[in-house]
Short mmCIF file of C-alpha atoms and ligand atoms in Angstrom, two decimals:
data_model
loop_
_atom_site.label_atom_id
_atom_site.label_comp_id
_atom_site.label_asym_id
_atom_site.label_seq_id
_atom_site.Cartn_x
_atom_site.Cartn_y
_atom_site.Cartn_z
CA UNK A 1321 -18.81 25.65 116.53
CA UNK A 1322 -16.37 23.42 114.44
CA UNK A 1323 -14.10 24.65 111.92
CA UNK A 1324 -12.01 21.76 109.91
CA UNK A 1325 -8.92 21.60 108.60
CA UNK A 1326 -7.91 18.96 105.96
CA UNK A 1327 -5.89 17.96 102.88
CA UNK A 1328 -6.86 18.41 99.39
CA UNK A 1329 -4.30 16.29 98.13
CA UNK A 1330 -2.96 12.85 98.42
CA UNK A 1331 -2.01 13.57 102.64
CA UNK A 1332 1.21 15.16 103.30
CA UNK A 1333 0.14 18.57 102.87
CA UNK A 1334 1.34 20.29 105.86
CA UNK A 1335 -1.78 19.76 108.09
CA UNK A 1336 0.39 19.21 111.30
CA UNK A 1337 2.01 22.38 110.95
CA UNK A 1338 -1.05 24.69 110.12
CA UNK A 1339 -3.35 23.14 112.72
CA UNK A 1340 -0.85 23.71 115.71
CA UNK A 1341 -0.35 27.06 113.77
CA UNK A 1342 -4.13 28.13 114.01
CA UNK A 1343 -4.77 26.07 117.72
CA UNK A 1344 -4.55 29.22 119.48
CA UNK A 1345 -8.09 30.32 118.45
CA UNK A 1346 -9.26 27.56 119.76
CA UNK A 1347 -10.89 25.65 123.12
CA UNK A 1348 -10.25 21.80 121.52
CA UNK A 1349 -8.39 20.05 118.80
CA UNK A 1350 -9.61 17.00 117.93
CA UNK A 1351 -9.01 13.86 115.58
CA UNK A 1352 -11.89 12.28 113.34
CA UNK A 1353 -10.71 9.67 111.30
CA UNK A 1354 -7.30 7.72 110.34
CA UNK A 1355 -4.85 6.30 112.58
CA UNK A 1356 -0.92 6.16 112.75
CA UNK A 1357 -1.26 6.11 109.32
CA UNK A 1358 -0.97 9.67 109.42
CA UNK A 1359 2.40 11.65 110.49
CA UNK A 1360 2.19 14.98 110.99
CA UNK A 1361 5.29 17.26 111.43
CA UNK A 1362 5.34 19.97 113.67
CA UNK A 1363 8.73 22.49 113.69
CA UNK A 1364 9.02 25.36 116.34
CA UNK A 1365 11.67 26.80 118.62
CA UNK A 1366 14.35 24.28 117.04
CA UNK A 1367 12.27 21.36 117.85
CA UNK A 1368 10.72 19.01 115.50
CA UNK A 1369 8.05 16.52 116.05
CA UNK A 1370 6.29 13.64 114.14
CA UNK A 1371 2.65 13.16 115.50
CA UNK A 1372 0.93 9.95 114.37
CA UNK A 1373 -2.17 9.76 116.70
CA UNK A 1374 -2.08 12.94 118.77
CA UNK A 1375 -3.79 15.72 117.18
CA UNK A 1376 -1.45 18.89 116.62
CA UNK A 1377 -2.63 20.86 118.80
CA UNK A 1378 -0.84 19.01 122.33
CA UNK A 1379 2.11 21.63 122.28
CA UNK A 1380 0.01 24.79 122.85
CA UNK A 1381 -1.12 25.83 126.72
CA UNK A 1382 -4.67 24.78 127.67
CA UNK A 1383 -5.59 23.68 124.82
CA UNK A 1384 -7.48 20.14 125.06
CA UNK A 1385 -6.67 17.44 122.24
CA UNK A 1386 -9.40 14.59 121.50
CA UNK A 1387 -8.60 11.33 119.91
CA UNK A 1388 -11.96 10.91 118.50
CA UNK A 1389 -14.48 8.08 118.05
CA UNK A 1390 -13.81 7.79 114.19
CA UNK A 1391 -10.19 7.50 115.11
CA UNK A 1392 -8.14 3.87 115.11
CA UNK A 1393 -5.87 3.51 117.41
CA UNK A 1394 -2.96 0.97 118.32
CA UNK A 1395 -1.53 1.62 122.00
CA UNK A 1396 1.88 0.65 121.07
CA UNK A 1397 2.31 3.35 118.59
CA UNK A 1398 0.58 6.00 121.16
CA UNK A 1399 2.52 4.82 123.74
CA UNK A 1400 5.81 5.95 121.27
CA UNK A 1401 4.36 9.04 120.59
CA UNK A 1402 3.27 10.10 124.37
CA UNK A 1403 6.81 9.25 125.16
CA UNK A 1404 8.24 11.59 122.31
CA UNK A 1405 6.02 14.92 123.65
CA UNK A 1406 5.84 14.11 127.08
CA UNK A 1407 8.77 16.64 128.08
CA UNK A 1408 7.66 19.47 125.61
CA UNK A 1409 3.99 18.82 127.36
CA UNK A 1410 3.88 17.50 131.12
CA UNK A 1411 0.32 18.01 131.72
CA UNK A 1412 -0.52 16.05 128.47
CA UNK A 1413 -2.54 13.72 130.76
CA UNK A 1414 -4.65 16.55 131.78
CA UNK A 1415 -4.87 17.50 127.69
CA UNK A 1416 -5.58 14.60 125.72
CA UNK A 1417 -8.50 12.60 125.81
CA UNK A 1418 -9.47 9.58 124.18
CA UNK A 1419 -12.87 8.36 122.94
CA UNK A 1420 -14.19 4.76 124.36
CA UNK A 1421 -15.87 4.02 121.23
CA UNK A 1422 -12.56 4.63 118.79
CA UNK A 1423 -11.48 1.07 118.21
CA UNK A 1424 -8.28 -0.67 118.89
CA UNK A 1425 -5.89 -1.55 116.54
CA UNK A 1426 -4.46 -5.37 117.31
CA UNK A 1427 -1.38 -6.60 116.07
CA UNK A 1428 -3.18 -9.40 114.25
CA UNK A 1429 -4.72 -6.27 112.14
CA UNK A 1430 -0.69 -5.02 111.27
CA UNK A 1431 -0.15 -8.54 110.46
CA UNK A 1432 -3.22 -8.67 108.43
CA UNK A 1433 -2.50 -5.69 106.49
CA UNK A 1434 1.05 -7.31 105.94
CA UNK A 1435 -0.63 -10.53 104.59
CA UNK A 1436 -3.32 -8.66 102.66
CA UNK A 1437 -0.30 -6.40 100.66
CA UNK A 1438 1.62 -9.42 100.15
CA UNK A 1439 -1.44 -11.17 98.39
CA UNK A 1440 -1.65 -8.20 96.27
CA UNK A 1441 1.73 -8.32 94.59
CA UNK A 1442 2.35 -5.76 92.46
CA UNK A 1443 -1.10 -4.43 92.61
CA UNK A 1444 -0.50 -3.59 96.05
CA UNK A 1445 -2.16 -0.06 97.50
CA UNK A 1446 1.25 0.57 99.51
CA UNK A 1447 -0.37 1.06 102.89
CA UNK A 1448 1.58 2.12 105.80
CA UNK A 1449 1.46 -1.46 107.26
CA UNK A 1450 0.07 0.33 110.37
CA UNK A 1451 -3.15 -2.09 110.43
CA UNK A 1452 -5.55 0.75 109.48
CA UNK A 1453 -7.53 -1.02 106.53
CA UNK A 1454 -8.19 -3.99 108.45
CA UNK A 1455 -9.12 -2.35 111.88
CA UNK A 1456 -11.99 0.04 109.94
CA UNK A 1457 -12.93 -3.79 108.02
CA UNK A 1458 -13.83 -5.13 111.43
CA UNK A 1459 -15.39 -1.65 112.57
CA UNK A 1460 -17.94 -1.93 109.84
CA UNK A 1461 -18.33 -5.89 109.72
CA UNK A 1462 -18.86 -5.24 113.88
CA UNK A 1463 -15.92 -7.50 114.55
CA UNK A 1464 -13.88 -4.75 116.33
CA UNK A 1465 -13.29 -3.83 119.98
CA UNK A 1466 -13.33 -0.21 121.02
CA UNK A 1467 -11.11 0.65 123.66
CA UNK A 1468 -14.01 0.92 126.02
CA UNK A 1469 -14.78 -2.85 125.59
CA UNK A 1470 -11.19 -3.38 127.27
CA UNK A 1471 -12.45 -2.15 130.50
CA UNK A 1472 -15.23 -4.85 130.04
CA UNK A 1473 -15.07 -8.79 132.00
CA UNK A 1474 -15.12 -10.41 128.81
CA UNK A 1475 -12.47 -8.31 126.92
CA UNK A 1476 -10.17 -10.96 127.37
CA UNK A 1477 -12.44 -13.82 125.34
CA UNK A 1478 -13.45 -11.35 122.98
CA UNK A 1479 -9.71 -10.49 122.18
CA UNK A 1480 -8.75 -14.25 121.76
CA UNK A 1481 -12.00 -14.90 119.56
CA UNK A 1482 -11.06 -11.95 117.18
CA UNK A 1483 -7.43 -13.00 117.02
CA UNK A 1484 -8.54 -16.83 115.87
CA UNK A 1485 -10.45 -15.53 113.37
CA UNK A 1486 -7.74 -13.08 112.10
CA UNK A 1487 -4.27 -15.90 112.18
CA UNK A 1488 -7.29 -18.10 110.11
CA UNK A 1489 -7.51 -14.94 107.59
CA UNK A 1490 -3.71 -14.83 107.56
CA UNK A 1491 -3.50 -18.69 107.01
CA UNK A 1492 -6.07 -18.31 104.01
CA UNK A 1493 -3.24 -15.60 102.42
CA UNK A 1494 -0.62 -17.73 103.13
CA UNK A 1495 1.28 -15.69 105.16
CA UNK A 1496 4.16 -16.78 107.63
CA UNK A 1497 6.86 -15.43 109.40
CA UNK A 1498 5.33 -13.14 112.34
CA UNK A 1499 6.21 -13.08 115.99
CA UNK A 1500 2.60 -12.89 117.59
CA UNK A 1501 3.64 -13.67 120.89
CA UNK A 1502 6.53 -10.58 121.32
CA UNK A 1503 3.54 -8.20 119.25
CA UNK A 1504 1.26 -9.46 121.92
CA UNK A 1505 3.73 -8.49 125.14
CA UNK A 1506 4.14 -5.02 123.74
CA UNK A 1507 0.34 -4.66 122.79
CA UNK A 1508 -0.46 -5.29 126.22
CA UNK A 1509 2.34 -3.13 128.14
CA UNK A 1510 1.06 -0.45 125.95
CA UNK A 1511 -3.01 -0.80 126.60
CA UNK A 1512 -2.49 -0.78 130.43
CA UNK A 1513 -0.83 2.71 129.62
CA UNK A 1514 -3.69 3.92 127.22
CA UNK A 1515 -6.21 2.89 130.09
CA UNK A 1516 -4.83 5.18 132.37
CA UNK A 1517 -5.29 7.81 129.77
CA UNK A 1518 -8.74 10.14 130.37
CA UNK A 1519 -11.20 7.71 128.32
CA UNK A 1520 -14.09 9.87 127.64
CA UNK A 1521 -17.91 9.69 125.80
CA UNK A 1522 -16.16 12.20 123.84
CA UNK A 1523 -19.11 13.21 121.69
CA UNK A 1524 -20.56 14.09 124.58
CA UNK A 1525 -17.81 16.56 125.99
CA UNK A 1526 -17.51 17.97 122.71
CA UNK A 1527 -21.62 18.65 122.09
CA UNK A 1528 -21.47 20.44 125.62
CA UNK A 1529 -18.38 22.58 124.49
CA UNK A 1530 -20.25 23.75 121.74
CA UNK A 1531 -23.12 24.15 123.84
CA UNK A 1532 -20.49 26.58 125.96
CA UNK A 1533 -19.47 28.82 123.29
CA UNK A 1534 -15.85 26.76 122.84
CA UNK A 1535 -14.22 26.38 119.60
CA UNK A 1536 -13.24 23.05 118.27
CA UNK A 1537 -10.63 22.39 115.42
CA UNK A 1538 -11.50 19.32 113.73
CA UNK A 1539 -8.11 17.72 111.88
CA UNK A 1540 -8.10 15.83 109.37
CA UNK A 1541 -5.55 12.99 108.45
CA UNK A 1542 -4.57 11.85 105.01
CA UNK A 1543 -6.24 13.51 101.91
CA UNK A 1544 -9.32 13.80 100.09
CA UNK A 1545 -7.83 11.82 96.58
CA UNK A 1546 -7.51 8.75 99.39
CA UNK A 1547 -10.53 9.13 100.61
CA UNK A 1548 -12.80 5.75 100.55
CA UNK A 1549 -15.75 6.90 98.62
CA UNK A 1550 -14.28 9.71 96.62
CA UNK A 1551 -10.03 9.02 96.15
CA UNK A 1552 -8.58 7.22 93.60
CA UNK A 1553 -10.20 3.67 94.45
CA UNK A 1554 -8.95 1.30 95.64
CA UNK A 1555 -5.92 3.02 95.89
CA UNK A 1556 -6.99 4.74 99.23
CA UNK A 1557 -6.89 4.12 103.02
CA UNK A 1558 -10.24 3.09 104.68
CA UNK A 1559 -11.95 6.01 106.55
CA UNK A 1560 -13.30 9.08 105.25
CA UNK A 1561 -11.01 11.93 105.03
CA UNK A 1562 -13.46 14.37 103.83
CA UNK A 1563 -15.40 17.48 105.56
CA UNK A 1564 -18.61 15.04 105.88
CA UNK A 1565 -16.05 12.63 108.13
CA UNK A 1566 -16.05 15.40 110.78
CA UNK A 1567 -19.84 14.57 111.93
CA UNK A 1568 -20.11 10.80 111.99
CA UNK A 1569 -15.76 10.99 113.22
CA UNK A 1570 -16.84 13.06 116.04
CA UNK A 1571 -20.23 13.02 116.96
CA UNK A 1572 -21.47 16.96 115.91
CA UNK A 1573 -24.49 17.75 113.46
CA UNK A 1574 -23.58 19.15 110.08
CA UNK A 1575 -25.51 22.51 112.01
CA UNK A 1576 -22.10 22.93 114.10
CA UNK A 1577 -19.30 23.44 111.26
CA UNK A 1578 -18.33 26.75 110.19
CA UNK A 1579 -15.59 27.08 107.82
CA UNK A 1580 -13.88 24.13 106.23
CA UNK A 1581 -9.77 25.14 105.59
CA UNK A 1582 -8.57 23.30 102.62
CA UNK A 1583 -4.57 22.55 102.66
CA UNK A 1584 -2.56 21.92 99.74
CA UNK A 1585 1.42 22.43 98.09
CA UNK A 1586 1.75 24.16 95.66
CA UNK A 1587 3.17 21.17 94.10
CA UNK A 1588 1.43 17.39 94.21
CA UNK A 1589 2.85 14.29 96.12
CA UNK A 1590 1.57 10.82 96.59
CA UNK A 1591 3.18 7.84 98.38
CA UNK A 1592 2.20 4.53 98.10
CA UNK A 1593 0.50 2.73 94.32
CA UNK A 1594 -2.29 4.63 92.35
CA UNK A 1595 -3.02 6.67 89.51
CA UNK A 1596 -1.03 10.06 90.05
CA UNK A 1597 -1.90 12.04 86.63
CA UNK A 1598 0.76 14.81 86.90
CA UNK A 1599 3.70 12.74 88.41
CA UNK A 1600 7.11 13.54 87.37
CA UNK A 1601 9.16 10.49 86.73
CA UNK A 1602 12.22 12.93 85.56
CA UNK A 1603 14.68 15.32 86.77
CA UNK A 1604 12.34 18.05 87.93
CA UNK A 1605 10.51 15.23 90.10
CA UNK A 1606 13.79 14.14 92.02
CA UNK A 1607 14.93 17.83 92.44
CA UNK A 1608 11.13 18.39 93.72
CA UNK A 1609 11.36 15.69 96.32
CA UNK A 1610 14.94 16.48 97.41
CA UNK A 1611 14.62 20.34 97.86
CA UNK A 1612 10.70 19.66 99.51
CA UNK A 1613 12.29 16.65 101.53
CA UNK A 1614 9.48 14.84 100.22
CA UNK A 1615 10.20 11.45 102.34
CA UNK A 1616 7.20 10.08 104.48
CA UNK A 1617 6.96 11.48 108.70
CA UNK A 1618 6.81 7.79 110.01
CA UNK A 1619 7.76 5.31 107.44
CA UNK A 1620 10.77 7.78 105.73
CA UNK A 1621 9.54 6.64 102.31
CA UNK A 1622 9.92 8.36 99.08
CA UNK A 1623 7.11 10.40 98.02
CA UNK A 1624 6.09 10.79 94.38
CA UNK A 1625 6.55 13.92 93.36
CA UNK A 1626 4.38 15.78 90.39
CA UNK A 1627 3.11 19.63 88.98
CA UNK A 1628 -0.25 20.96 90.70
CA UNK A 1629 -3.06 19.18 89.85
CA UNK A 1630 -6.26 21.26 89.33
CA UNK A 1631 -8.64 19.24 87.94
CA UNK A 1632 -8.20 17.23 91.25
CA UNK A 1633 -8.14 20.20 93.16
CA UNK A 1634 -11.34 21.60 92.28
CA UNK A 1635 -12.94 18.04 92.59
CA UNK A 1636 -11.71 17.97 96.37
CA UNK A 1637 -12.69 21.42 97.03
CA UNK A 1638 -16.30 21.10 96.05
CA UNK A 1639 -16.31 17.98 97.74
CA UNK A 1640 -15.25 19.60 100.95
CA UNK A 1641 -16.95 22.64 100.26
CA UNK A 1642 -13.74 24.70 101.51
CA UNK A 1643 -14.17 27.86 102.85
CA UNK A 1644 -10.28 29.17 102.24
CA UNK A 1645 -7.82 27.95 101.36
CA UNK A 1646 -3.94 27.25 102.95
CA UNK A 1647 -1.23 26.85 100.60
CA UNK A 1648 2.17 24.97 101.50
CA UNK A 1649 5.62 24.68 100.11
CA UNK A 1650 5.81 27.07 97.46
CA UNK A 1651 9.82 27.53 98.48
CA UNK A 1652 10.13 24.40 97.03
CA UNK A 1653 9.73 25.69 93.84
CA UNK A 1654 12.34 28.67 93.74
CA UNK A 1655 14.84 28.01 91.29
CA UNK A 1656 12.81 26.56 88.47
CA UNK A 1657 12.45 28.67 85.59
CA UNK A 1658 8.77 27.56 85.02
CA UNK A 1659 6.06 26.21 87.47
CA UNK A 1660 3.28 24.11 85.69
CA UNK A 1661 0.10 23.71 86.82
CA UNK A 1662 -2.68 20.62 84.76
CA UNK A 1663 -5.95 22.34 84.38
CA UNK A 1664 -7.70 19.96 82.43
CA UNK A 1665 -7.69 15.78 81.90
CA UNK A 1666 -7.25 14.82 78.01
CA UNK A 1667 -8.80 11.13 77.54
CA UNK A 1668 -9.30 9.56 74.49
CA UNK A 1669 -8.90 12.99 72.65
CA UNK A 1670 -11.64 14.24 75.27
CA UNK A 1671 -10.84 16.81 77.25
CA UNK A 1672 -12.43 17.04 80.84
CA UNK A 1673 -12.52 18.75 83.88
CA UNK A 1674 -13.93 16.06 85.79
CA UNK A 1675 -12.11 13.52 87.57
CA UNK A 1676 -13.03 10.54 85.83
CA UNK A 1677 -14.68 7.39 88.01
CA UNK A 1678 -12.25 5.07 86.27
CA UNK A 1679 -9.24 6.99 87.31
CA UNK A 1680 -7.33 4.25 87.93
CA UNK A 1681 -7.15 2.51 84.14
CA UNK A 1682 -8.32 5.94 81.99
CA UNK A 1683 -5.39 6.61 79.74
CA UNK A 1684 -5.36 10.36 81.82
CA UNK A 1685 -2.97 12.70 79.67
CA UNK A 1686 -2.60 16.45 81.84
CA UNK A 1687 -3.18 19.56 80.25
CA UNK A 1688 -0.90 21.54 81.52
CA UNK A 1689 -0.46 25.67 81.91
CA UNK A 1690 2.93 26.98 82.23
CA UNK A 1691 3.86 29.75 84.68
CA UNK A 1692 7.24 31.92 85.38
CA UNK A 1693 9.30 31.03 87.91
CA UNK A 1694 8.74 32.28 91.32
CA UNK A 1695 13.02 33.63 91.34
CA UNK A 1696 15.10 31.97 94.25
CA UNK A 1697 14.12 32.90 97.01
CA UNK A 1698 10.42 33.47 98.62
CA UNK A 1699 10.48 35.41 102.22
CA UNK A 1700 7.31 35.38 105.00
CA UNK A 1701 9.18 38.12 106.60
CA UNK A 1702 7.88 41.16 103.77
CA UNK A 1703 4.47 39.94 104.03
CA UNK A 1704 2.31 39.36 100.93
CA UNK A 1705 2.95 42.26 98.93
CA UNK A 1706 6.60 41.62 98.82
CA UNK A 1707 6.39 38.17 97.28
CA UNK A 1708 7.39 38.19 93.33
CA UNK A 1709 5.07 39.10 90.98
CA UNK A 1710 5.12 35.84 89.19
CA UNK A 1711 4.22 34.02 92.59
CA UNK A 1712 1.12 36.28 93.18
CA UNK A 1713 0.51 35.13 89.94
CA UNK A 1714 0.09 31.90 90.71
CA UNK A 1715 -1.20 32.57 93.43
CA UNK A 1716 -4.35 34.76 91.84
CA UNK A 1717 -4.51 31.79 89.62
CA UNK A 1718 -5.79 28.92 91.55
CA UNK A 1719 -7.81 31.58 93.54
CA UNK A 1720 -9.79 32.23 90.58
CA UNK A 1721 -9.39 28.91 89.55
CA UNK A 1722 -11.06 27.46 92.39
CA UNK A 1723 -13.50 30.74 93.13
CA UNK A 1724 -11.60 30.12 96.66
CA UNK A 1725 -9.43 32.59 98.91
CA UNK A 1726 -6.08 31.22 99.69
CA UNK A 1727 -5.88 32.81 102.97
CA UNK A 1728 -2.46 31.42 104.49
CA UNK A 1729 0.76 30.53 102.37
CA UNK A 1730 3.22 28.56 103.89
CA UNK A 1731 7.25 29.47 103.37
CA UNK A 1732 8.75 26.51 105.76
CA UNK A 1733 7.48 23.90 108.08
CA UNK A 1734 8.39 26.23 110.94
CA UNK A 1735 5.70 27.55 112.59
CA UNK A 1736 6.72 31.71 112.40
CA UNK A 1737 7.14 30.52 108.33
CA UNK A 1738 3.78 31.55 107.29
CA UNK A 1739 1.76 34.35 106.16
CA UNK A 1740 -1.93 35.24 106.76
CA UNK A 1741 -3.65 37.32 104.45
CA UNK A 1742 -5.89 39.79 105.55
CA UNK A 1743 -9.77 39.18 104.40
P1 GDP B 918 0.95 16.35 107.12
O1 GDP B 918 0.88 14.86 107.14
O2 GDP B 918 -0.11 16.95 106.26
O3 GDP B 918 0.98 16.97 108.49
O4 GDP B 918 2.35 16.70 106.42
P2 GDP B 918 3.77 16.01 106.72
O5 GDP B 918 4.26 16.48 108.04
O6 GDP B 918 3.69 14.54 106.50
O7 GDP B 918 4.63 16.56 105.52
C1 GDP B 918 4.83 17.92 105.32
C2 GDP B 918 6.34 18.17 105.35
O8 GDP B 918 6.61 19.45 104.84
C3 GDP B 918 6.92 18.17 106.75
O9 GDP B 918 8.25 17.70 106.69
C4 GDP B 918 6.90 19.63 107.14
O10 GDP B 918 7.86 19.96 108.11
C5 GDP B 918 7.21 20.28 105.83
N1 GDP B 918 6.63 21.61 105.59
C6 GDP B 918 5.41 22.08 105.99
N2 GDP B 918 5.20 23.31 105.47
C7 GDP B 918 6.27 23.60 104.71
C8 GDP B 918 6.62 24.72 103.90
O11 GDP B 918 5.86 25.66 103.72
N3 GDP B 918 7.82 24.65 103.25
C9 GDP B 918 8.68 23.60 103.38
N4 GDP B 918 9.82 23.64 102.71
N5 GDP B 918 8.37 22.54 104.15
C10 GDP B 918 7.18 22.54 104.80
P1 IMO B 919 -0.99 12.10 106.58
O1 IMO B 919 -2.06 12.30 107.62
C1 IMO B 919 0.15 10.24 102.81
C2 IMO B 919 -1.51 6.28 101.95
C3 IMO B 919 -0.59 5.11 101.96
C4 IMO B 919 -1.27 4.20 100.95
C5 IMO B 919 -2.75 4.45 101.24
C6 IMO B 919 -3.38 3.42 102.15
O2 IMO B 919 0.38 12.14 107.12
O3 IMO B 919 -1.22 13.01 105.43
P2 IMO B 919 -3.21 2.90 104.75
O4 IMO B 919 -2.03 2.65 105.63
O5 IMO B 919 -4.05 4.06 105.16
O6 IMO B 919 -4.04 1.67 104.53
O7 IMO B 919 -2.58 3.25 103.31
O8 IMO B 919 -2.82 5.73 101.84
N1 IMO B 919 -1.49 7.09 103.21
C7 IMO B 919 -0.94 8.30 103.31
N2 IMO B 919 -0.25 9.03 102.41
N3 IMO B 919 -0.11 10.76 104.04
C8 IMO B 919 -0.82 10.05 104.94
O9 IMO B 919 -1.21 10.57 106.12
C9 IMO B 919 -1.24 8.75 104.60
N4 IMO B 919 -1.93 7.78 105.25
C10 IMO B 919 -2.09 6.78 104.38
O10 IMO B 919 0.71 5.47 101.55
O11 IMO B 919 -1.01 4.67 99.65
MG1 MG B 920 2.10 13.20 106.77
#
């Protein structure tokens, strides 16, 4: 069977440190979708790391991590990461496969995405420059090459082909100023590495796992509000970050998921453009992103910082159809005097509790409810029970809210920082 674990929000959530929280009850972590786009932070025993590609589960014992076929990948930045584990995990070339059909991001897709931004001006989506949107463009207009097609004789053609076509895209945008040829000499150094990586038909390994009773934690990357079909168009990356990704990311039938874990803060952020109803362009904002250190993993920068959004909340969860629910960050929010949460949309004098289609130019104004502080300090260590009053509160709240357990609440991105909740 496949449980999932993904973010409700606008990414960011915390899913690196609750998946390698939950990996030991399970055979196989794997990635779907996304790319190093993502960056997931992972805090035990005094160490930190930043994964971008890997899924979170490489720093736990026998546990096997898949880089999935619905996954993008560009050597150079794996390359980076495998060098930043490989002391904490030795035998991660035992542990992490990769699929042959997830497809290869080029440098002439970073410079693309570059070009494609700069074309954009202001109205620019803020990607992560990491050449995600136009790798999944050439995916589904079956221009791409897989990283099994680099073991093939006429890789090499194929590669320069794709690469005309892209510099005569970048021409058309009018884009100068790139070093292709020193992009190129790392690109290279770094794919000879990622072939000697274990380059598997990895829906096949992971349909005869399931077959063998094993347990597979799919993870997502990003959030549902930037997913393609469903997040706050255009104003969202290019791959499906929702529950339904898991199948068509990895290669299982809808039959083999169990229980879909839903992550959010207990707080909203958003980096990059787009609509962000409940953002906080005041005091209270900054003090949110200082005290949650709300700067991006990989690119360090500043996330938007607003109250809880339910409306979007509830939209995500019944578009994920989450099981329970995981709750980060609330220690962020000691010391205010009030938490607020929006729990419905006012447009036009209408109040909703839909998102609206046309999120992106509705004039959205947040209703918002107001809740006591949570006091200053919130503890894992007392369990439940021994949280404030006005945080289980809250907490009871969005439960009811979103007819949805919250069965883990997160006090700190280390790992021992967290409480589970008894069913
Ligand atoms: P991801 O992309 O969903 O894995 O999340 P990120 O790693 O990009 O961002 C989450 C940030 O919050 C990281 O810096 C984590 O170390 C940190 N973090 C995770 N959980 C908590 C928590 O409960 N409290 C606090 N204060 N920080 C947390
Ligand atoms: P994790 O997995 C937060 C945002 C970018 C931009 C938009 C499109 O760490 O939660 P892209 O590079 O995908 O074309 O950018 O999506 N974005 C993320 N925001 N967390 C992420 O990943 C993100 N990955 C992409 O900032 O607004
Ligand atoms: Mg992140």
């Amino acid at each position: 069977m496949v449980d999932i674990i993904l973010g409700l929000q606008w990414g960011d959530e915390g899913k690196g440190k609750i998946a390698d929280f939950l990996t030991p009850q399970y055979d196989i972590v794997a990635r779907f979708q996304g790319g190093p786009n993502a960056g997931h932070s992972l805090e035990f025993e005094g160490k930190k790391f930043v994964l971008n590609t890997i899924p979170s589960g490489i720093f736990r014992k026998g546990i096997l991590n898949i880089i999935g076929n619905g996954v993008v990948v560009d050597p150079i930045r794996l390359q980076a990461e495998i060098e930043r584990i490989k002391d904490e995990c030795p035998d991660y070339s035992e542990r992490l496969l990769v699929s042959l059909k997830a497809h290869l991001i080029l440098p002439t897709h970073r410079i693309l995405d570059a070009a494609s931004e700069a074309a954009k001006g202001e109205a620019k989506i803020g990607s992560t420059l990491r050449g995600i949107g136009p790798t999944y463009r050439d995916k589904t207009g079956r221009n791409g090459i897989r990283i099994g097609d680099t073991l093939e004789a006429d890789f090499m053609s194929r590669y320069r082909e794709t690469v005309q076509m892209h510099l005569r895209q970048i021409e058309s945008l009018g884009y100068t100023g790139f070093d292709l040829q020193s992009e190129e000499e790392a690109f290279f150094t770094a794919l000879e590495q990622l072939q000697k990586l274990k380059l598997v038909n990895s829906e096949y390994l992971i349909n005869e796992a399931i077959a063998n009773g094993k347990k597979v934690l799919a993870e997502g990357a990003q959030g549902s509000m930037l997913d393609v079909e469903f997040g706050s168009y255009p104003f969202v990356t290019s791959s499906t970050t929702l529950a339904g990704g898991v199948c068509s990311g990895l290669g299982v039938a809808p039959k083999h998921i169990r229980k879909v874990y839903g992550i959010f803060k207990a707080y909203s952020t958003r980096v990059g453009g787009g609509p962000f109803p409940t953002e906080l362009n005041d005091e209270t904002g900054d003090r949110i992103r200082k005290t949650g250190n709300e700067f991006g993993a990989t690119t360090g920068r500043p996330r938007r910082t607003g109250w809880l959004d339910m409306v979007a909340l509830k939209y995500t969860c019944m578009l994920n159809g989450v099981d329970e629910l995981i709750m980060m960050k609330s220690d962020v929010l000691c010391g205010f005097e009030e938490v607020k949460a929006a729990v419905a949309y006012n447009i036009h004098g209408h109040e909703t509790h839909q998102v609206p289609a046309n999120l992106c130019s509705a004039p959205v104004e947040p209703q918002y409810r107001s809740f006591e502080g949570f006091g200053n300090h919130l503890d894992h260590l007392g369990g439940f029970d021994a949280l404030p009053e006005s945080f289980r509160n809250y907490i009871h709240f969005i439960e009811t809210e979103l007819q949805t357990p919250i069965r883990v609440i997160s006090l700190g991105p280390e790992r021992d920082k967290t409480i589970v909740r008894p069913k």
